[in-house]
Short mmCIF file of C-alpha atoms and ligand atoms in Angstrom, two decimals:
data_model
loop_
_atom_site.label_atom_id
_atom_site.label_comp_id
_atom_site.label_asym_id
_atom_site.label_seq_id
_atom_site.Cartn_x
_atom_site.Cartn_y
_atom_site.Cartn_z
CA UNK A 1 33.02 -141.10 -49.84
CA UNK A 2 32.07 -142.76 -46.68
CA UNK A 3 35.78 -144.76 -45.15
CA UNK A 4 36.21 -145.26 -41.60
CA UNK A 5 39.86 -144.22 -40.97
CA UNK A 6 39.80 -145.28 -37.15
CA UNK A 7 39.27 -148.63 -38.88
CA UNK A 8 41.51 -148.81 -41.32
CA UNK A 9 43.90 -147.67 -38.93
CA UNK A 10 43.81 -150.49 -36.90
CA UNK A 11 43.64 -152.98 -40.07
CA UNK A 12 46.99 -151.44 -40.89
CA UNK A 13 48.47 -152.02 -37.48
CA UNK A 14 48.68 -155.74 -38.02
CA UNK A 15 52.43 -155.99 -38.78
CA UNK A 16 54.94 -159.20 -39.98
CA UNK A 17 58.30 -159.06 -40.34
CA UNK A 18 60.02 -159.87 -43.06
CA UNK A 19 63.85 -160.01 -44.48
CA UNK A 20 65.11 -157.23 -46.92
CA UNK A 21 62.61 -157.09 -50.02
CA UNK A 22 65.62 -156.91 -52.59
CA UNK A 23 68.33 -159.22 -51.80
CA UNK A 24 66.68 -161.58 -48.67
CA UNK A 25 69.89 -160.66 -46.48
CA UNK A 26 68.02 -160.94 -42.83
CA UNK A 27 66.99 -157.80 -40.59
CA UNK A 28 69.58 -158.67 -38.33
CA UNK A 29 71.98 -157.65 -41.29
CA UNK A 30 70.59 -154.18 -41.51
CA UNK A 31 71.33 -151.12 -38.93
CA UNK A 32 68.38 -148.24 -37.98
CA UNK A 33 68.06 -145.89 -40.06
CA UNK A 34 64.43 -144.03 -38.96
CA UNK A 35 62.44 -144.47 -35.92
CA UNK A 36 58.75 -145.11 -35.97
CA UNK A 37 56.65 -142.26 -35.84
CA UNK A 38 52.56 -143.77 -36.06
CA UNK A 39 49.93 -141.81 -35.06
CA UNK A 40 46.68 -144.23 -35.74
CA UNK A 41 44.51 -141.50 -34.79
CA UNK A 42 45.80 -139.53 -37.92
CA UNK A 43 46.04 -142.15 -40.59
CA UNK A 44 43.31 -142.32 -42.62
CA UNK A 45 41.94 -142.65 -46.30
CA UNK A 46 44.18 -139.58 -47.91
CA UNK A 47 47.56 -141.27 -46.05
CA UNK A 48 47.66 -143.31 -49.31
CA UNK A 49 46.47 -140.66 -52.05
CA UNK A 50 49.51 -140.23 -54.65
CA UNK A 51 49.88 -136.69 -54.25
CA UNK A 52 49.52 -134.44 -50.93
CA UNK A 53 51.05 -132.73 -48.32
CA UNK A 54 53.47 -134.72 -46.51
CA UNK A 55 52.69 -135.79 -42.77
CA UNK A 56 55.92 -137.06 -41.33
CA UNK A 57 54.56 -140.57 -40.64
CA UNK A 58 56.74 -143.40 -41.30
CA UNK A 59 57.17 -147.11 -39.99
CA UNK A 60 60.21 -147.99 -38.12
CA UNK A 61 62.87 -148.57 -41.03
CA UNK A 62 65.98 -150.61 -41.34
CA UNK A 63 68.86 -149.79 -44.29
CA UNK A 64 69.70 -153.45 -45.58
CA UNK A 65 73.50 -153.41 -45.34
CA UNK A 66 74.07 -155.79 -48.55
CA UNK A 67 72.26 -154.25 -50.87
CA UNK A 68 71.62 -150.74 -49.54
CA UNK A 69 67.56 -150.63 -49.81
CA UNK A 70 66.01 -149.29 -46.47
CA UNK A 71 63.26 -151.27 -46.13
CA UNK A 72 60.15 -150.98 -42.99
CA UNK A 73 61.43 -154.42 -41.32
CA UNK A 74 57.53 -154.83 -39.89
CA UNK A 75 55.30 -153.72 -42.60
CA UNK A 76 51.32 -154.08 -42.61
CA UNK A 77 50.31 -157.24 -44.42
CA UNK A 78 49.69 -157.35 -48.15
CA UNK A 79 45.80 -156.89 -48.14
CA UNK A 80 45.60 -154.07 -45.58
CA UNK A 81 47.80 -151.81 -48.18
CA UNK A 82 45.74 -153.34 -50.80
CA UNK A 83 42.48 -152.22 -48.75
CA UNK A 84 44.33 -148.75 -48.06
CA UNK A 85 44.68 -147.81 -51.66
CA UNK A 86 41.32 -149.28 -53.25
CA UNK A 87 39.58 -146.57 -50.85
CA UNK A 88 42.43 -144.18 -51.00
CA UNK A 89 41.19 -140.83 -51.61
CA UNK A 90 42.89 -138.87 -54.52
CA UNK A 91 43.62 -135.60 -55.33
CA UNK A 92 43.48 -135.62 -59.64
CA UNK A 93 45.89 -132.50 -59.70
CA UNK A 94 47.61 -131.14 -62.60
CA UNK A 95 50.75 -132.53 -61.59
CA UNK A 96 49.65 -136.08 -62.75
CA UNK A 97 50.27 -134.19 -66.10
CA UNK A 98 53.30 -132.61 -65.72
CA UNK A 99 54.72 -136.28 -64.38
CA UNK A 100 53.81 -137.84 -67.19
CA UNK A 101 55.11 -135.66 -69.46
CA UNK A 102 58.40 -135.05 -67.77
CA UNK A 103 58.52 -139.07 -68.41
CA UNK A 104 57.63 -139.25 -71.35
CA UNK A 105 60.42 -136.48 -72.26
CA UNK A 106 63.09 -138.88 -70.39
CA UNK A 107 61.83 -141.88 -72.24
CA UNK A 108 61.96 -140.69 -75.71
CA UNK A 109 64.89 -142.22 -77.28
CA UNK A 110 64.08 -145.48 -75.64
CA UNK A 111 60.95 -145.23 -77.01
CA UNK A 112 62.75 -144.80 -80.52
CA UNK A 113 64.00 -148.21 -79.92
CA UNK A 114 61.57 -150.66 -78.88
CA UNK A 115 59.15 -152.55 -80.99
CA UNK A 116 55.96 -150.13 -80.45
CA UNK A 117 53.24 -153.01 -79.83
CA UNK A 118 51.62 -152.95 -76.59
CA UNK A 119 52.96 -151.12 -73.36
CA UNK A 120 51.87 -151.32 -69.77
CA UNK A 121 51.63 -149.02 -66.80
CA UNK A 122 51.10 -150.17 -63.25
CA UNK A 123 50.23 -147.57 -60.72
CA UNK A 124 48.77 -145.37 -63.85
CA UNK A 125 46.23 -142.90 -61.41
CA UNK A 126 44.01 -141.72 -63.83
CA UNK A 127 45.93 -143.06 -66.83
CA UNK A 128 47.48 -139.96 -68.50
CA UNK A 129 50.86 -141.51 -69.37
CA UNK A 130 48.49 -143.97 -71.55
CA UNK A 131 47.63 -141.02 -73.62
CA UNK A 132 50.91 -140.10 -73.73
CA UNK A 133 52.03 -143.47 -74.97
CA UNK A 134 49.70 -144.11 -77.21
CA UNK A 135 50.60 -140.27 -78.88
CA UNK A 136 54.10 -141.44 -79.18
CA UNK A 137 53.09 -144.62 -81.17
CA UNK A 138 52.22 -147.83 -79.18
CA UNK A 139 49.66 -149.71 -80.60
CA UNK A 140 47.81 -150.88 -77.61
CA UNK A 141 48.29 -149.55 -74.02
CA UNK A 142 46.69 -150.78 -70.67
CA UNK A 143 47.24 -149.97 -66.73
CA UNK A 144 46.30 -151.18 -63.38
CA UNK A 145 45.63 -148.73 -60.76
CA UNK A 146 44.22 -149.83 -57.01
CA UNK A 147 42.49 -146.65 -55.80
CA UNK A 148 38.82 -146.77 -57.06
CA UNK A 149 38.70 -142.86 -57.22
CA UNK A 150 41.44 -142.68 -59.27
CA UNK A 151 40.28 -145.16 -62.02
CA UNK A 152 36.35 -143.11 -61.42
CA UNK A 153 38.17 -139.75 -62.73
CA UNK A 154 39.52 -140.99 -65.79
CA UNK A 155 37.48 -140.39 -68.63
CA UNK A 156 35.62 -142.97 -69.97
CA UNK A 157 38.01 -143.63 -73.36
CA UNK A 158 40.85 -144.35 -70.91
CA UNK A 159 38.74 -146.68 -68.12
CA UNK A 160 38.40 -149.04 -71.27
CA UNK A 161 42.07 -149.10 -70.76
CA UNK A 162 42.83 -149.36 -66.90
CA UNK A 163 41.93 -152.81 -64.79
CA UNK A 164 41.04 -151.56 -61.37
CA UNK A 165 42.96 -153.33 -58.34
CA UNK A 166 46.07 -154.60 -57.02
CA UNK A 167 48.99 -156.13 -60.31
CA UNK A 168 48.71 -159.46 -60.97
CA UNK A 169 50.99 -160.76 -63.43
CA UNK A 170 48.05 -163.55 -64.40
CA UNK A 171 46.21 -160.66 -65.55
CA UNK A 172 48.36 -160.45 -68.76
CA UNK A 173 49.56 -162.78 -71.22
CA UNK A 174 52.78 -164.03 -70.84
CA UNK A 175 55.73 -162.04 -73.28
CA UNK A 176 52.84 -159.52 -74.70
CA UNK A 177 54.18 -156.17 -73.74
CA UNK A 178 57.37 -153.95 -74.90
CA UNK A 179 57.51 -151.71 -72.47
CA UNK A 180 56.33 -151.39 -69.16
CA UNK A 181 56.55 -148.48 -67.00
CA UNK A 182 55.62 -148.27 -62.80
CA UNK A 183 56.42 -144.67 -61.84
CA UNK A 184 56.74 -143.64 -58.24
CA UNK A 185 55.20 -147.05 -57.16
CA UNK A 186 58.30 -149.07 -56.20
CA UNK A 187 57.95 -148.13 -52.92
CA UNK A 188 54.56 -148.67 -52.61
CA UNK A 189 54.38 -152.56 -52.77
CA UNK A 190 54.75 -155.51 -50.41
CA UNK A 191 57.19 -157.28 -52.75
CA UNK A 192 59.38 -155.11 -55.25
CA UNK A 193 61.62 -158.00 -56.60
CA UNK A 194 58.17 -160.21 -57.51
CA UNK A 195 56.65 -157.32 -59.04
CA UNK A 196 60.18 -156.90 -61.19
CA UNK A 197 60.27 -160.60 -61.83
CA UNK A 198 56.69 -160.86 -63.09
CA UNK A 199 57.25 -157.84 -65.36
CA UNK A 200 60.10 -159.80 -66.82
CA UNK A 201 58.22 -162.88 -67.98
CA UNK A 202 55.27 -160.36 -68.87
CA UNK A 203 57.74 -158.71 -71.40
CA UNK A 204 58.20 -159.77 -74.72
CA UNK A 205 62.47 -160.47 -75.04
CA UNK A 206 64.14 -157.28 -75.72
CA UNK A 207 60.91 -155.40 -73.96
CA UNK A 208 61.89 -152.48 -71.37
CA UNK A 209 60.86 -152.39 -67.47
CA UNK A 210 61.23 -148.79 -66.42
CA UNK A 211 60.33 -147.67 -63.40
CA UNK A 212 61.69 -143.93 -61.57
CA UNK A 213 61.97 -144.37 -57.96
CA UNK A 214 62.95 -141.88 -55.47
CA UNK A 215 66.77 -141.32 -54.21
CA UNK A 216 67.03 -141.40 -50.37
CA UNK A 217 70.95 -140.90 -51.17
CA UNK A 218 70.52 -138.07 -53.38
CA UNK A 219 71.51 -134.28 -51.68
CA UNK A 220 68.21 -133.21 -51.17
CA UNK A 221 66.77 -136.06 -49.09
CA UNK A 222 69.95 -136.03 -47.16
CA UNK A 223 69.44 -131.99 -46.47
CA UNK A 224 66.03 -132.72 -45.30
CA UNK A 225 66.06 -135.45 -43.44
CA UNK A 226 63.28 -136.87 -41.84
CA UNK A 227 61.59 -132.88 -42.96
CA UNK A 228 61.70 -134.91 -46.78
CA UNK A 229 58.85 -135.98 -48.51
CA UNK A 230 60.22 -139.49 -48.93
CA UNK A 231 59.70 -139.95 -45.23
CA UNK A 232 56.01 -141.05 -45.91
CA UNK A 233 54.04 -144.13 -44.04
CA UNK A 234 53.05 -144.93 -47.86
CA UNK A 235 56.75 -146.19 -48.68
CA UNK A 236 57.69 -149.68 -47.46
CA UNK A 237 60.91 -149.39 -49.03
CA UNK A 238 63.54 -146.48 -50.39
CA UNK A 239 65.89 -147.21 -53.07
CA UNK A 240 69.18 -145.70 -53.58
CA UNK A 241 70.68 -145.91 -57.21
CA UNK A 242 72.79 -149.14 -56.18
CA UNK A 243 69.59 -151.36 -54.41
CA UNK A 244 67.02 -150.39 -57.54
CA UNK A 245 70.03 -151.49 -59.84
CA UNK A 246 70.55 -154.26 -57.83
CA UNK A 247 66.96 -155.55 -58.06
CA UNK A 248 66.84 -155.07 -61.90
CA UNK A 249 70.08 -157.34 -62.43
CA UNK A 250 68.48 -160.27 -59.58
CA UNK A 251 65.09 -160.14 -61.43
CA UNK A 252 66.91 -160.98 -64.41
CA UNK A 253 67.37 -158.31 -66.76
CA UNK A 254 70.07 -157.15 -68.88
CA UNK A 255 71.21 -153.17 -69.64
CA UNK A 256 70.34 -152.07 -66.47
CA UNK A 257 71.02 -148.60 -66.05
CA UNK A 258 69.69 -145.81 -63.90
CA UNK A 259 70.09 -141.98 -64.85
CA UNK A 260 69.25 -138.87 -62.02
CA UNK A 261 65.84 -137.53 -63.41
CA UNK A 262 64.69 -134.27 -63.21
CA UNK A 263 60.93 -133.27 -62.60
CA UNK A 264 59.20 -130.41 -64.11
CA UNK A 265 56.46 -128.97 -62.24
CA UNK A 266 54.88 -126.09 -61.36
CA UNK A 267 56.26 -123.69 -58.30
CA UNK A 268 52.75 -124.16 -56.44
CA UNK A 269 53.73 -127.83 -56.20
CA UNK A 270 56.98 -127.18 -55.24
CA UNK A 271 56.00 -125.21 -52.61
CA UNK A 272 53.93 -127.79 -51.33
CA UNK A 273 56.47 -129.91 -50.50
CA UNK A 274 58.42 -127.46 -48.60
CA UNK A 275 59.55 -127.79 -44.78
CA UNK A 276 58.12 -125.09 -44.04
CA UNK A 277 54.92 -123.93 -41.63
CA UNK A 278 51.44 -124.91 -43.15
CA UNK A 279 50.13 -121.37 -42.45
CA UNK A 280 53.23 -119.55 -44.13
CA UNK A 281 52.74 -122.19 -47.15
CA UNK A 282 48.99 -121.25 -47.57
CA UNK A 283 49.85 -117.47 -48.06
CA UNK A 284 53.11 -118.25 -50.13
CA UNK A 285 50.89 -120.66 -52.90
CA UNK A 286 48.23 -117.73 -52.33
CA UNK A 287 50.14 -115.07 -53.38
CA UNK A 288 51.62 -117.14 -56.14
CA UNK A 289 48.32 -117.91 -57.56
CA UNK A 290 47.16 -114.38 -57.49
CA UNK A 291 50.37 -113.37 -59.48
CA UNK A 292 50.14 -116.19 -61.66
CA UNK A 293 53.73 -117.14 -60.96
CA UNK A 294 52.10 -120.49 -59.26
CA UNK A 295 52.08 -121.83 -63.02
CA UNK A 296 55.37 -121.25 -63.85
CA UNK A 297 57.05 -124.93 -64.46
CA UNK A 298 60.58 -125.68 -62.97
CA UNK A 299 62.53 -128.87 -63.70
CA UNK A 300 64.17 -130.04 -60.09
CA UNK A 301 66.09 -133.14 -59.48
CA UNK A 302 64.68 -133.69 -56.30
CA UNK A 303 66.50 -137.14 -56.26
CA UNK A 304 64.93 -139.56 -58.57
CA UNK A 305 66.30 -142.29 -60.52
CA UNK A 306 64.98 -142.88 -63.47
CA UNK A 307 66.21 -147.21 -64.32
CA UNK A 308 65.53 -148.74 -67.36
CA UNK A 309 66.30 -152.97 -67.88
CA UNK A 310 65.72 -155.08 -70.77
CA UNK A 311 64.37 -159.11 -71.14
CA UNK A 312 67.31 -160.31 -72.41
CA UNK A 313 66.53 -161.69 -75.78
CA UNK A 314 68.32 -165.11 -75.14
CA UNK A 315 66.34 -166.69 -72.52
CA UNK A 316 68.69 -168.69 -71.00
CA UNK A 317 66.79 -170.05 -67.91
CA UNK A 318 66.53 -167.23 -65.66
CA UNK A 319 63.18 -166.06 -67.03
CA UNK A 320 60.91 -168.62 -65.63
ZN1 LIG B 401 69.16 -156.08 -49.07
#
C-alpha cells in the first residue's frame, strides 16, 4: 500500500475545539486529566489499525466533570479521521475472532429476545460478528467499516454484506433493524451521542443498540496509567460506566444497562498488550509460540462495559 504518513500527519494536526461529546457541558467545566504526547513524525497509516501494539500517543484530554466522559477537548476534524481509517492499515488477526465470539457469548440471551429480522454492525473489520449473527438466527445482517483493507480481506460472501466508509444513518432505512451492535468503536468517532441518536431512529421500537466500550475507571486502566492500552491517539473519547450510560438515556433509549465484560483471548495477545520492553515481549510471545501455550484462550476483564438500550416502543417524541 502506498500512504504518505508525513502527510497524513499533518492533515491530522488541524485541530477544533469542541464542548464535551456526551452532555455539551463546556471545556471550561472539565479538569486535565492527560497531557498531550504527539509525535507527527511517528503517526502514520497503522496509528489507526484496530489491533496493534500500543504507542503511548494520545491528544491532550479533558475529564468532563458533569457527565464523567474524558473527552480530547481539540480533536482533528471529522474528515481527517475519516481519511485516517479509509487508508488505515490492518492487521486481520485471529483476535477479530475471538472478539466476536466473546460477544456473541455476552449477547446471547438478548439475542433470545429480540425479533431476529435484520441486525447491523458499524465498525465490523472484516465482518466476522456478521457470521456470527447470522448463525444465531438474524435474517439479514449488514456492516459499515471505513478502512479499505479491512473490507478487501473479507471474503467475498461477506463484502456483499459490508458498505465501505464512514456511518451514515441515510444509508439505512429508517426503523429497519433489531439490533445493532458498534464494538470497540465508541471512542473512535467525532460525535458519539449523533451516532447513538441515529441508531435510535434506525431501530425498529423495541430494537437493541449495544455497543462495549472500554472502562478508563475500571482497576486495570487505573494500575496502568498512561502504560494502558486505552491511552491511544485513536480514542477521542473514554467512557466510564456512568458517561456511556449517560449517553444511552440522552439519545433516548429505555433499559439502559451496562454489565463489566470479560474478553477471551489468547495469551500471545495478552502479552501484547503488556507494559513491558518490546525486546523482552518478542522472546516471551516466542517462546510461547514454540510451546504452543501462545493459543491457550484466557477470559480477562480488562475493563470493558458491555451497554445494551432499547427504542422504546412508545415513541413519544423523543425519537425524531
Ligand atoms: Zn460531559
Amino acid at each position: 500500500m502506498t500512504t504518505e504518513p508525513q502527510k497524513q500527519g499533518m492533515h491530522l494536526s488541524e485541530r477544533l475545539s469542541r464542548s464535551c461529546p456526551v452532555c455539551g457541558a463546556s471545556p471550561e467545566h472539565a479538569r486535565e486529566f492527560l497531557a498531550e504526547q504527539i509525535d507527527p513524525t511517528r503517526l502514520n497509516t497503522f496509528s489507526f489499525a484496530s489491533r496493534k501494539e500500543p504507542e503511548f500517543l494520545n491528544y491532550h484530554m479533558v475529564q468532563c466533570a458533569t457527565c464523567d466522559l474524558v473527552y480530547v477537548d481539540q480533536p482533528p476534524s471529522q474528515e481527517a479521521l475519516a481519511d485516517a481509517y479509509h487508508v488505515a492499515d490492518y492487521d486481520s488477526a485471529e483476535e477479530a475472532v475471538d472478539a466476536a465470539t466473546s460477544y456473541l457469548r455476552e449477547m446471547q440471551s438478548l439475542m433470545a429476545r429480540l425479533h431476529q429480522g435484520a441486525a447491523l454492525e458499524i465498525g465490523t473489520g472484516t465482518g466476522i460478528l456478521l457470521d456470527g449473527l447470522k448463525a444465531a438466527g438474524f435474517a439479514s445482517v449488514a456492516g459499515v467499516e471505513p478502512s479499505a483493507s479491512a473490507v478487501a480481506a473479507a471474503p467475498p460472501y461477506r463484502r456483499a454484506w459490508i458498505r465501505e466508509g464512514i456511518f451514515h444513518e441515510k444509508d439505512f432505512e429508517p426503523e429497519s433493524f433489531d439490533l445493532v451492535c458498534c464494538f470497540m468503536t465508541m471512542e473512535h468517532v467525532r460525535d458519539p451521542l449523533d451516532i447513538a441518536q441515529s441508531v435510535l431512529r434506525l431501530l425498529r421500537p423495541g430494537g437493541a443498540f449495544v455497543t462495549v466500550t472500554h472502562d478508563y475507571r475500571s482497576i486495570v486502566n487505573r494500575a496502568l496509567g498512561r502504560r494502558s492500552p486505552i491511552i491511544d491517539v485513536e480514542h477521542m473519547q473514554l467512557f466510564s460506566p456512568r458517561s456511556i450510560t449517560e449517553l444511552y438515556t440522552r439519545a433516548g433509549y429505555t433499559d439502559v444497562h451496562a454489565k463489566a465484560f470479560a474478553n477471551r483471548y489468547a495469551l500471545s495477545y495478552w502479552t501484547r498488550l503488556l507494559p513491558i520492553p518490546a525486546g523482552m515481549k518478542r522472546r516471551l510471545i516466542k517462546a510461547q509460540n514454540a510451546t504452543g501455550l501462545g493459543q491457550w484462550r484466557l477470559a480477562f476483564n480488562v475493563g470493558n462495559t458491555m451497554v445494551t438500550g432499547f427504542r422504546p416502543t412508545e415513541t413519544a417524541g423523543s425519537a425524531r
